[in-house]
Coordinates of C-alpha atoms and ligand atoms in Angstrom, one line a residue:
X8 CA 6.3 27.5 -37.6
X9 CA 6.8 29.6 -34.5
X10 CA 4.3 29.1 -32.0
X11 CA 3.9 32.0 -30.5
X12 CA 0.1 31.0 -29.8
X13 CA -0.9 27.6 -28.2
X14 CA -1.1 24.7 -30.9
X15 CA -2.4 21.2 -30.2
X16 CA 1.2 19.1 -31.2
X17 CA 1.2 16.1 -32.8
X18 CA 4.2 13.8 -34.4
X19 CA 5.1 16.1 -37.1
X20 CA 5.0 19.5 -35.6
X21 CA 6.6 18.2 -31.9
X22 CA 9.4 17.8 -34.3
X23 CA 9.4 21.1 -35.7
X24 CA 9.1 22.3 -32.4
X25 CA 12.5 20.8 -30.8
X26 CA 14.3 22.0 -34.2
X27 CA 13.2 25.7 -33.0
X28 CA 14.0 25.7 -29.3
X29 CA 17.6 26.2 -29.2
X30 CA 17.8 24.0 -25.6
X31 CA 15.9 21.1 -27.2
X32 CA 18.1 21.1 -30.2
X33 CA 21.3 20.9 -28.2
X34 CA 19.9 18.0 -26.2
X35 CA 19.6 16.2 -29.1
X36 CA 23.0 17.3 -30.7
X37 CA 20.9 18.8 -33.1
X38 CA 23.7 21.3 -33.9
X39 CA 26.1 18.4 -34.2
X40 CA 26.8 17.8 -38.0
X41 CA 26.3 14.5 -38.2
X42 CA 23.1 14.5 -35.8
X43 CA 21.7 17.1 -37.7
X44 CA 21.4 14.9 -40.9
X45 CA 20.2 11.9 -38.6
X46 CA 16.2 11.8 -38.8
X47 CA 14.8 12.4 -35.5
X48 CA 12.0 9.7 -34.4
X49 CA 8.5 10.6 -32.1
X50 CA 6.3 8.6 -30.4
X51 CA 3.3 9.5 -28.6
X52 CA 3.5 7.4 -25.5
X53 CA 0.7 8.9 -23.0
X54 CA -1.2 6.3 -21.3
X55 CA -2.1 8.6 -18.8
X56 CA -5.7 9.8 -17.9
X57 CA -4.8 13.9 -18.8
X58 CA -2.1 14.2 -21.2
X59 CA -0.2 13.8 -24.1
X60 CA 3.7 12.4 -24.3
X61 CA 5.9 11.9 -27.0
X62 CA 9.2 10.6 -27.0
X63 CA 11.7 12.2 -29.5
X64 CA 15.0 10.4 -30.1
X65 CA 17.5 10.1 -32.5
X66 CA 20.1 7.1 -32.1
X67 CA 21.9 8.2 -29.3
X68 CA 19.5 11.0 -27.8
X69 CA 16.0 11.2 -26.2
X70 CA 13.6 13.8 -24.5
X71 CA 10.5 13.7 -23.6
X72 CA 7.6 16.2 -24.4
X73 CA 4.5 16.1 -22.1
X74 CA 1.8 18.8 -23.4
X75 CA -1.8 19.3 -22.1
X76 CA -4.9 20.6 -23.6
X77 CA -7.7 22.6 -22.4
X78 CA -9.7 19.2 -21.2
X79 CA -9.4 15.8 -20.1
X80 CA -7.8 13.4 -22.5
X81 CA -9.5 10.2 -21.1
X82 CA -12.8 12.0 -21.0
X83 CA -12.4 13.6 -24.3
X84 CA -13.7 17.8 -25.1
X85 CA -17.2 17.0 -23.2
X86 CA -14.5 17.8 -20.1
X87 CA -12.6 21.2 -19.7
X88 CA -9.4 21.5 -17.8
X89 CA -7.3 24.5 -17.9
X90 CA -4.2 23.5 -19.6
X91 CA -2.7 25.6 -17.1
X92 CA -1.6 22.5 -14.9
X93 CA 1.2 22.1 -17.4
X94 CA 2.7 25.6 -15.3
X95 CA 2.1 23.7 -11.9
X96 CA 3.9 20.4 -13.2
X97 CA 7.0 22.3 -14.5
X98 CA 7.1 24.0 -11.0
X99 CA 6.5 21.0 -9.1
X100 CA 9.3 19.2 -10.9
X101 CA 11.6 21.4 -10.6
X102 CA 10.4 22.0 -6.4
X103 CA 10.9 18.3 -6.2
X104 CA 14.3 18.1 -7.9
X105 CA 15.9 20.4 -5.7
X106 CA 14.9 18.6 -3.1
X107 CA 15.4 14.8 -4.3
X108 CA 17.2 14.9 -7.7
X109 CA 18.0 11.5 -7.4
X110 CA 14.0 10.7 -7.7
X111 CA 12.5 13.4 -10.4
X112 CA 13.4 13.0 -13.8
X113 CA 15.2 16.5 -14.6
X114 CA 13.5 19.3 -16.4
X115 CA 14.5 20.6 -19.6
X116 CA 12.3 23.3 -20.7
X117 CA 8.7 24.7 -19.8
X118 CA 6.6 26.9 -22.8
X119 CA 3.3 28.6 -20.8
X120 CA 1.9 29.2 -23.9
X121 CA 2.4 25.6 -25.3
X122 CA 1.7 24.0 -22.1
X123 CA 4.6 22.2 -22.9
X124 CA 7.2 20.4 -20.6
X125 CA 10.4 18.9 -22.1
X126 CA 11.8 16.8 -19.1
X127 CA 14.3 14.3 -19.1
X128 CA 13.1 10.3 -20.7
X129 CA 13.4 7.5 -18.4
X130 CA 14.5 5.1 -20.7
X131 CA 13.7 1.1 -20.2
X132 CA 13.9 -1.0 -18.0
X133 CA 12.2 1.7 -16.3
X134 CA 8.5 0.7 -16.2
X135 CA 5.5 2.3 -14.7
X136 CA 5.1 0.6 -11.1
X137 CA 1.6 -0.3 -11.3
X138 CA 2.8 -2.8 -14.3
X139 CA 5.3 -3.9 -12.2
X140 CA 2.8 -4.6 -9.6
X141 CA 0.7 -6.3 -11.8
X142 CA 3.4 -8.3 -13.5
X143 CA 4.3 -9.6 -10.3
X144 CA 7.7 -7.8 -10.1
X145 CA 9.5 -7.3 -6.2
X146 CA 11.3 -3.8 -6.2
X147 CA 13.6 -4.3 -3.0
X148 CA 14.0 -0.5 -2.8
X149 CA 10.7 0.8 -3.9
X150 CA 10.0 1.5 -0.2
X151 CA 13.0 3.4 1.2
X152 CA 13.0 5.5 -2.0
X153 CA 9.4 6.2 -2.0
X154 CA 9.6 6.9 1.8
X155 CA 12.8 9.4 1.3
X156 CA 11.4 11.4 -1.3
X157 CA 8.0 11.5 1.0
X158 CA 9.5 12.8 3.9
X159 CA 11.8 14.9 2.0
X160 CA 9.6 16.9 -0.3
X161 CA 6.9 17.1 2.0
X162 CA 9.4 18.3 5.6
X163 CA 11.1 21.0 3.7
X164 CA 7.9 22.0 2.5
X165 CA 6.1 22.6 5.5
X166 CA 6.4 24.5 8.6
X167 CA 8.4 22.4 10.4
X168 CA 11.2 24.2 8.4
X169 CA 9.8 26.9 6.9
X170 CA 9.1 30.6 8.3
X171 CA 5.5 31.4 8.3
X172 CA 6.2 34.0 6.0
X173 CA 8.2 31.9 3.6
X174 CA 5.6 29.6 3.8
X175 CA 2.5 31.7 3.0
X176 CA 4.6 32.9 0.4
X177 CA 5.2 29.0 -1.2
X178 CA 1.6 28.5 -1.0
X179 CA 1.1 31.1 -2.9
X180 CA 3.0 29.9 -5.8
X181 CA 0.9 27.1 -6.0
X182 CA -2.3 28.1 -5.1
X183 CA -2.9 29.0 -8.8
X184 CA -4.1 25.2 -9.4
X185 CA -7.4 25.5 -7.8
X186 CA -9.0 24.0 -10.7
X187 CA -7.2 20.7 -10.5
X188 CA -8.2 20.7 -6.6
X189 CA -11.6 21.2 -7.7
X190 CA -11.5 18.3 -9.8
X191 CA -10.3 15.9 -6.6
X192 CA -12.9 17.4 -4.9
X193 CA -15.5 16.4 -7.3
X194 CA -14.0 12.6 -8.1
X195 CA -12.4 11.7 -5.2
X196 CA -14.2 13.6 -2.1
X197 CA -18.0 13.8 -4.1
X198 CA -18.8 11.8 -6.6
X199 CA -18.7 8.3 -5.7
X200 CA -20.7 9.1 -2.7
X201 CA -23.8 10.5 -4.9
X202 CA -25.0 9.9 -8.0
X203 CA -23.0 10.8 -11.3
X204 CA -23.4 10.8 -14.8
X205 CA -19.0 9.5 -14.6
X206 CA -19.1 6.9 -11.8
X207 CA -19.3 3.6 -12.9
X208 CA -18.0 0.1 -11.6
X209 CA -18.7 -3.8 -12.1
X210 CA -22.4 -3.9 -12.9
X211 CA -23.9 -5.8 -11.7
X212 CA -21.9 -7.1 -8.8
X213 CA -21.4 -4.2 -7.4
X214 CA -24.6 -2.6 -7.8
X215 CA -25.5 -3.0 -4.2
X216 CA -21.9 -2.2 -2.8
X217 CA -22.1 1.4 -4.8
X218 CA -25.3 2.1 -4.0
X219 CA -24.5 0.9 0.1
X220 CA -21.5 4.0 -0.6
X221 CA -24.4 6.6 -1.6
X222 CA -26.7 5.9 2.3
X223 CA -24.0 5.6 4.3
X224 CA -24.0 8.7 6.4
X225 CA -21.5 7.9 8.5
X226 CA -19.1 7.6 5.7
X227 CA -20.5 10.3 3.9
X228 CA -19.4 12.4 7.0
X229 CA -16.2 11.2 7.3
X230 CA -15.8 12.0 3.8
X231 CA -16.8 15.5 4.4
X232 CA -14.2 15.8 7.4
X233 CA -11.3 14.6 4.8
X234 CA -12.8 17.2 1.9
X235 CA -12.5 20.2 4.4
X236 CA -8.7 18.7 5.4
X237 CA -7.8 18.5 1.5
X238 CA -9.7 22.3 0.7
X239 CA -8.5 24.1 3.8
X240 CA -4.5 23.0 5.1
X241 CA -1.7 23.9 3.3
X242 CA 0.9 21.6 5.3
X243 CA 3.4 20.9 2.5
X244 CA 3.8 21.0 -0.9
X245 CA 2.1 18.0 -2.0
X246 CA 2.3 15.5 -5.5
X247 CA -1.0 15.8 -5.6
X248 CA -1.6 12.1 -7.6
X249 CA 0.7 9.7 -6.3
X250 CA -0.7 6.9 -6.9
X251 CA 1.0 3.7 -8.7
X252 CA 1.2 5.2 -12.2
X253 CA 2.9 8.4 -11.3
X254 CA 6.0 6.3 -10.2
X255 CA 8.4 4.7 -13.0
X256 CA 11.0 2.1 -11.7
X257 CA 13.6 0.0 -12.1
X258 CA 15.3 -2.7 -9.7
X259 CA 17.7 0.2 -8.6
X260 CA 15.7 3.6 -9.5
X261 CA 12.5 4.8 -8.5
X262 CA 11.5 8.1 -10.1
X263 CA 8.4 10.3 -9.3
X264 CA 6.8 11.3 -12.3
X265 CA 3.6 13.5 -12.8
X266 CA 3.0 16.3 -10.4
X267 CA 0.4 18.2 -12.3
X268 CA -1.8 18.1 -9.2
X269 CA 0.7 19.4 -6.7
X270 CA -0.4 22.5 -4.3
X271 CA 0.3 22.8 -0.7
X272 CA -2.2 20.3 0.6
X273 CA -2.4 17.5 3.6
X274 CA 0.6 15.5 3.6
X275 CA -1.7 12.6 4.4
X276 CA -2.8 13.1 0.8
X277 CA 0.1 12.0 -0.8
X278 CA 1.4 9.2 1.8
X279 CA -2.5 8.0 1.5
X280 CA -2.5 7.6 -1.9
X281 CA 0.7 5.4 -2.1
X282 CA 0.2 3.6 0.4
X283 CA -4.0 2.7 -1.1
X284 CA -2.5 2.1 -4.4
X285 CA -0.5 -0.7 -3.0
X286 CA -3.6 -2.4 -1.2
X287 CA -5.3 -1.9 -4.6
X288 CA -2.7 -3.8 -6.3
X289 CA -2.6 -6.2 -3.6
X290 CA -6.1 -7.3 -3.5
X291 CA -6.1 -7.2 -7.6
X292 CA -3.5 -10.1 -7.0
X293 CA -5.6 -13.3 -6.8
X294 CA -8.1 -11.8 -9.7
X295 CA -4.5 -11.7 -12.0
X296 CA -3.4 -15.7 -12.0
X297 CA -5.2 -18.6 -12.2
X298 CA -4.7 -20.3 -8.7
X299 CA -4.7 -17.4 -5.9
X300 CA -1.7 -19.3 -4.1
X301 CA 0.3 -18.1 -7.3
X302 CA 0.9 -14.7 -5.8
X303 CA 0.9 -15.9 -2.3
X304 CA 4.7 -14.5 -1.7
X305 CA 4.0 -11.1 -4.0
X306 CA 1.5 -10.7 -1.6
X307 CA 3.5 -10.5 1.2
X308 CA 5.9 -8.6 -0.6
X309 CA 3.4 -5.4 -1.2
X310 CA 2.4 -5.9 2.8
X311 CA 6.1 -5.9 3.1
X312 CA 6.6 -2.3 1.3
X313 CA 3.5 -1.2 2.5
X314 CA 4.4 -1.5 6.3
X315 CA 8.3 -0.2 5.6
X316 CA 7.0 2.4 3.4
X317 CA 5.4 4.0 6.4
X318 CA 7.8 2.8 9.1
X319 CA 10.9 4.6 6.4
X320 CA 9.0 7.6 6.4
X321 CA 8.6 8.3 10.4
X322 CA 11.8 7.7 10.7
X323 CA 13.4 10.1 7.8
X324 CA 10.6 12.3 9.0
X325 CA 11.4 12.5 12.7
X326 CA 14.9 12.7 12.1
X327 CA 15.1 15.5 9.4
X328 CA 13.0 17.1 12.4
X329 CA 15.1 16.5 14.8
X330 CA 18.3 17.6 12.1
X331 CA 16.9 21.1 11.6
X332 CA 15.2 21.4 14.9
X333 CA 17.4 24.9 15.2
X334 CA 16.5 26.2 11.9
X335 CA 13.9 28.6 10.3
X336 CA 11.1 26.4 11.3
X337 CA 7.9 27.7 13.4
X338 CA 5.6 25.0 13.8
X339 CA 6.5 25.2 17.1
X340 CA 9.1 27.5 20.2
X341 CA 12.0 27.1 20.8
X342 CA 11.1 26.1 24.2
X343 CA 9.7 22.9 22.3
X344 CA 12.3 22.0 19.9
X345 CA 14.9 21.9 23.2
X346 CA 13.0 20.3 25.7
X347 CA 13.6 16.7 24.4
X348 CA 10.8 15.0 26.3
X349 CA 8.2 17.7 25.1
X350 CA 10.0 17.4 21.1
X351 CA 9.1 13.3 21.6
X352 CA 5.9 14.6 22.3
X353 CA 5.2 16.7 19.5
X354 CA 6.1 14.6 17.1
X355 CA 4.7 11.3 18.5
X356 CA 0.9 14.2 18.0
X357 CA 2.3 14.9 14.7
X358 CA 3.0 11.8 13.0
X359 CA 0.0 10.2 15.0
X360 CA -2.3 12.6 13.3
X361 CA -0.7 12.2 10.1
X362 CA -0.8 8.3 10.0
X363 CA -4.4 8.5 10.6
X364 CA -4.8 11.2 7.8
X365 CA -3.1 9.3 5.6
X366 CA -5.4 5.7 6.2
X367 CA -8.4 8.4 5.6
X368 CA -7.0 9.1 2.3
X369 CA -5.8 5.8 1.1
X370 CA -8.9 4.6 2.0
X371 CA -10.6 7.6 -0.1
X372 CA -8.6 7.1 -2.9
X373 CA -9.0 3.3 -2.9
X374 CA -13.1 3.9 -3.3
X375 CA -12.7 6.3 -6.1
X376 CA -10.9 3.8 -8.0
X377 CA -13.6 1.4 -7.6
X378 CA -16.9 3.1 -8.0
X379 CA -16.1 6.5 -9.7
X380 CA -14.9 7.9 -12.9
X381 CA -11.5 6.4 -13.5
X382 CA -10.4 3.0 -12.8
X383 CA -6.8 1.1 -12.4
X384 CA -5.4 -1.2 -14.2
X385 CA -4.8 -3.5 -11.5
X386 CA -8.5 -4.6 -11.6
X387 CA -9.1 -4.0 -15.2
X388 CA -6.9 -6.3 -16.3
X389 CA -8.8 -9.1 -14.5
X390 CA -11.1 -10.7 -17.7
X391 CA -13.9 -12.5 -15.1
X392 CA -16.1 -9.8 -13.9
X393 CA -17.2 -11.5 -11.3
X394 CA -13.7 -12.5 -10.2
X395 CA -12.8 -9.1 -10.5
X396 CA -16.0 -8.1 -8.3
X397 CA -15.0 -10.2 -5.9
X398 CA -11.7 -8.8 -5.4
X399 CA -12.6 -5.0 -5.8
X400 CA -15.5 -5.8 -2.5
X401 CA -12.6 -6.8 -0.7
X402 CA -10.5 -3.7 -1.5
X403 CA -13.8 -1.5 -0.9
X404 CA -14.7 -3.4 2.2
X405 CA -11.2 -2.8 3.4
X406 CA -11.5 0.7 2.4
X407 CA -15.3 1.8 4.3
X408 CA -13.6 0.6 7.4
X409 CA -10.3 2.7 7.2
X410 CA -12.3 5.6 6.7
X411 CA -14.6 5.1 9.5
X412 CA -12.0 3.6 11.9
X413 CA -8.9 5.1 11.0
X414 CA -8.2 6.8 14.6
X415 CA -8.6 3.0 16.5
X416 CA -5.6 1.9 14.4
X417 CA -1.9 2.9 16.6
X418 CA 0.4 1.6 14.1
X419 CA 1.0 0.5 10.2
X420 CA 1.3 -3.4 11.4
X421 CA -2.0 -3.2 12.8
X422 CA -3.1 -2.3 9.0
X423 CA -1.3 -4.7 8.1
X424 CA -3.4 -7.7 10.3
X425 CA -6.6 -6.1 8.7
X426 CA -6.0 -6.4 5.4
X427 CA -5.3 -10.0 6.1
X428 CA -8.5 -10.2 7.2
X429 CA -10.3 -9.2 4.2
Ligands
LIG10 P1 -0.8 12.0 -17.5 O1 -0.7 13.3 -16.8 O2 -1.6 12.0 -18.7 O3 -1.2 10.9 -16.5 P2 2.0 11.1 -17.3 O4 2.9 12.2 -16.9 O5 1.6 10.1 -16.2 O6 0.7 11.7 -18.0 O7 2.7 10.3 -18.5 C1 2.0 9.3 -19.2 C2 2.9 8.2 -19.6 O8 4.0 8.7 -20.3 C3 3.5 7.5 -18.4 O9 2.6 6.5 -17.9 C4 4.8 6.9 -18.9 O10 4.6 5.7 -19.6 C5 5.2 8.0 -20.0 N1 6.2 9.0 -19.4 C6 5.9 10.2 -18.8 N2 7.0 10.8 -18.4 C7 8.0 10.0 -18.8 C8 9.4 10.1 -18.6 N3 10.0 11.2 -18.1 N4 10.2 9.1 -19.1 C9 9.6 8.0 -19.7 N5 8.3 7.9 -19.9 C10 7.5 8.8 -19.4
LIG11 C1 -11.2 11.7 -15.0 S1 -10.3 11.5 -13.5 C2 -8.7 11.3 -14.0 C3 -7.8 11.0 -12.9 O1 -6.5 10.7 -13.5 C4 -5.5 11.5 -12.8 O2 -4.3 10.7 -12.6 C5 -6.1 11.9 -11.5 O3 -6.0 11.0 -10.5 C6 -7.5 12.2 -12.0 O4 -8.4 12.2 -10.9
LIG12 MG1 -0.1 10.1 -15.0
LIG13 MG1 -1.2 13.5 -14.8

């Protein structure tokens, strides 16, 4: 077979496929004699919401192949999505290697017409975080990885070290993937705050708390203010879904997998969405053993991570500013960059705005995980509904008062005091 036209792969013909891209084959030692007579093994792994993934291997070799098809794999055909994205992931990966190779699994090979990315397996002990998280599992550098590929990927990026021109002209590259900004708009930024056919959440607990979402105007036009943010400013070149699932990790490595969403969005975006994904998985902790004080110290671990994760970032952040504060950048003059007191000023505007940004996105995402079309793991693995309820209210509560309050809040330890009060 030669598929030279796009062809839904499955075990069989994913292996038929390495065996006829020369790359692949090499990978596996495909062309090596004694390889060649070896049978190759595939497994389709996805457990993602979009996607398919299957691991090839033989005994010594893997790769992973990562295809997507014209709609939403969770949803099923009833759901179209250009299978486009797969472009935007292979660019995004390889954007985000150049800039932190040691945190993107490399890529191998990208086929537009297959949709097909071969990139490099992650083998075990690696683990997706959010099963970590739920496991119970401390990951001592989850936070000053997390933080340096943050404020790497998204500084070089952005304007701060880019021309204008070579900016506009990086935005461009990216702003192909309209249609998977679309779909944030509609799940994240629309849809839990109105009725739809896809929302759905802990009936009937939380009949009353979703329908509390859908007349709360002042929410509602916070919402709004975060929509037009996501829509309209291309800061940086953003993951797009980094949540808990699009990070796999050991106890040494921390790898960012996933970027099929990325486009040059809010920076708050991504930082958000890490850091709600870890208040998710923090309230989902006393639904997940038996006697809440089991968790008690992984508890304080995530509030741990979360507050470092932020406090990392400034400071990689401010000082890659401060590195390349004579380069190519024009955020701001000259006059700015060398006038020390007026720099401290700048930034101190910056990174405030941005901190509040990214507490109006957590919070954003955090909702849309409770009360819209997909769910985490974190709280569906709790069996009680009504414990589970009772521990996605909190997260929500939390959540309704980020949004609304985010600008009253001067620093990540304040965060950290309110989410101890929930
Ligand atoms: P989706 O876009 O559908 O969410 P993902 O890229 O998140 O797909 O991949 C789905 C799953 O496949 C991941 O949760 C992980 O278990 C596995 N996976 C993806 N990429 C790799 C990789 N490079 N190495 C090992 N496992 C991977
Ligand atoms: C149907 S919504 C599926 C979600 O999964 C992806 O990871 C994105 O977050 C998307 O919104
Ligand atoms: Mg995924
Ligand atoms: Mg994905």
């Amino acid at each position: 077979m030669a598929f030279l036209e796009f062809t839904r792969l499955d075990e069989r013909s994913v292996i038929e496929y390495v065996k006829s891209v020369a790359a692949l084959s090499s990978l596996l030692k495909l062309d090596d004699e004694d390889a060649a007579t070896e049978k190759l093994t595939v497994k389709e792994i996805g457990d993602g919401n979009l996607n398919f993934v299957f691991l090839v291997s033989n005994s010594s070799h893997s790769v992973i192949m990562k295809q997507s098809l014209p709609y939403i794999r969770c949803i099923g055909e009833s759901w179209p999505l250009t299978k486009d994205r797969a472009y935007f992931e292979a660019m995004a990966l390889e954007e985000q290697g150049r800039i932190t190779p040691h945190h993107v699994p490399q890529l191998y090979h990208f086929d537009p017409t297959m949709s097909l990315i071969a990139m490099r397996y992650l083998p075990p002990p690696h683990i997706i975080l959010r099963k970590g998280l739920i496991a119970g599992i401390q990951y001592p550098l989850l936070a000053r990885h997390i933080a340096h590929f943050m404020a790497n990927t998204l500084f070089f990026t952005s304007l701060l070290f880019h021309s204008t021109l070579d900016h506009k002209r990086q935005v461009a590259k990216f702003c192909g993937n309209s249609a998977l900004c679309r779909h944030t708009e509609q799940v994240v930024f629309s849809d839990p705050y109105q009725i739809s056919q896809y929302n759905h959440w802990t009936s009937p607990y939380l009949d009353p708390d979703a329908e509390a979402l859908r007349h709360d105007n002042l929410l509602k036009l916070e919402i709004a203010i975060l929509k037009s943010k996501f829509s309209e400013q291309a800061q940086a070149l953003i993951h797009g879904d980094l949540h808990t699932s699009s990070v796999m990790v050991t106890l040494e490595s921390t790898q960012i997998i996933d970027p099929e969403f990325a486009f040059y969005g809010p920076m708050g975006y991504d930082i958000g969405a890490f850091l709600g994904n870890l208040m998710l998985a923090f309230f989902a902790q006393d639904g997940l053993v038996d006697q809440p004080d089991h968790r008690k110290a992984y508890k304080e671990w995530i509030l741990e991570t979360i507050e470092d994760t932020w406090n990392l970032f400034y400071k990689n952040f401010v000082a890659l500013w401060d590195e390349h504060r004579n380069g190519a950048g024009e955020a701001y003059l000259p006059a700015v960059y060398n006038n020390p007191e007026v720099q401290l000023l700048a930034q101190k505007r910056y990174m405030t705005e941005l901190f509040h940004d990214s507490l109006g996105f957590g919070a954003a995402k955090m909702i849309r995980r409770i009360v819209g079309v997909a769910h985490v793991e974190d709280f569906e693995s709790i069996t009680d509904a009504a414990k589970r309820a009772s521990c996605e209210r909190k997260a929500l509560n939390l959540a309704k008062m980020l949004l609304k309050d985010r600008t009253k809040f001067e620093g990540i330890s304040q965060i950290v005091s309110a989410i101890r009060q929930f």
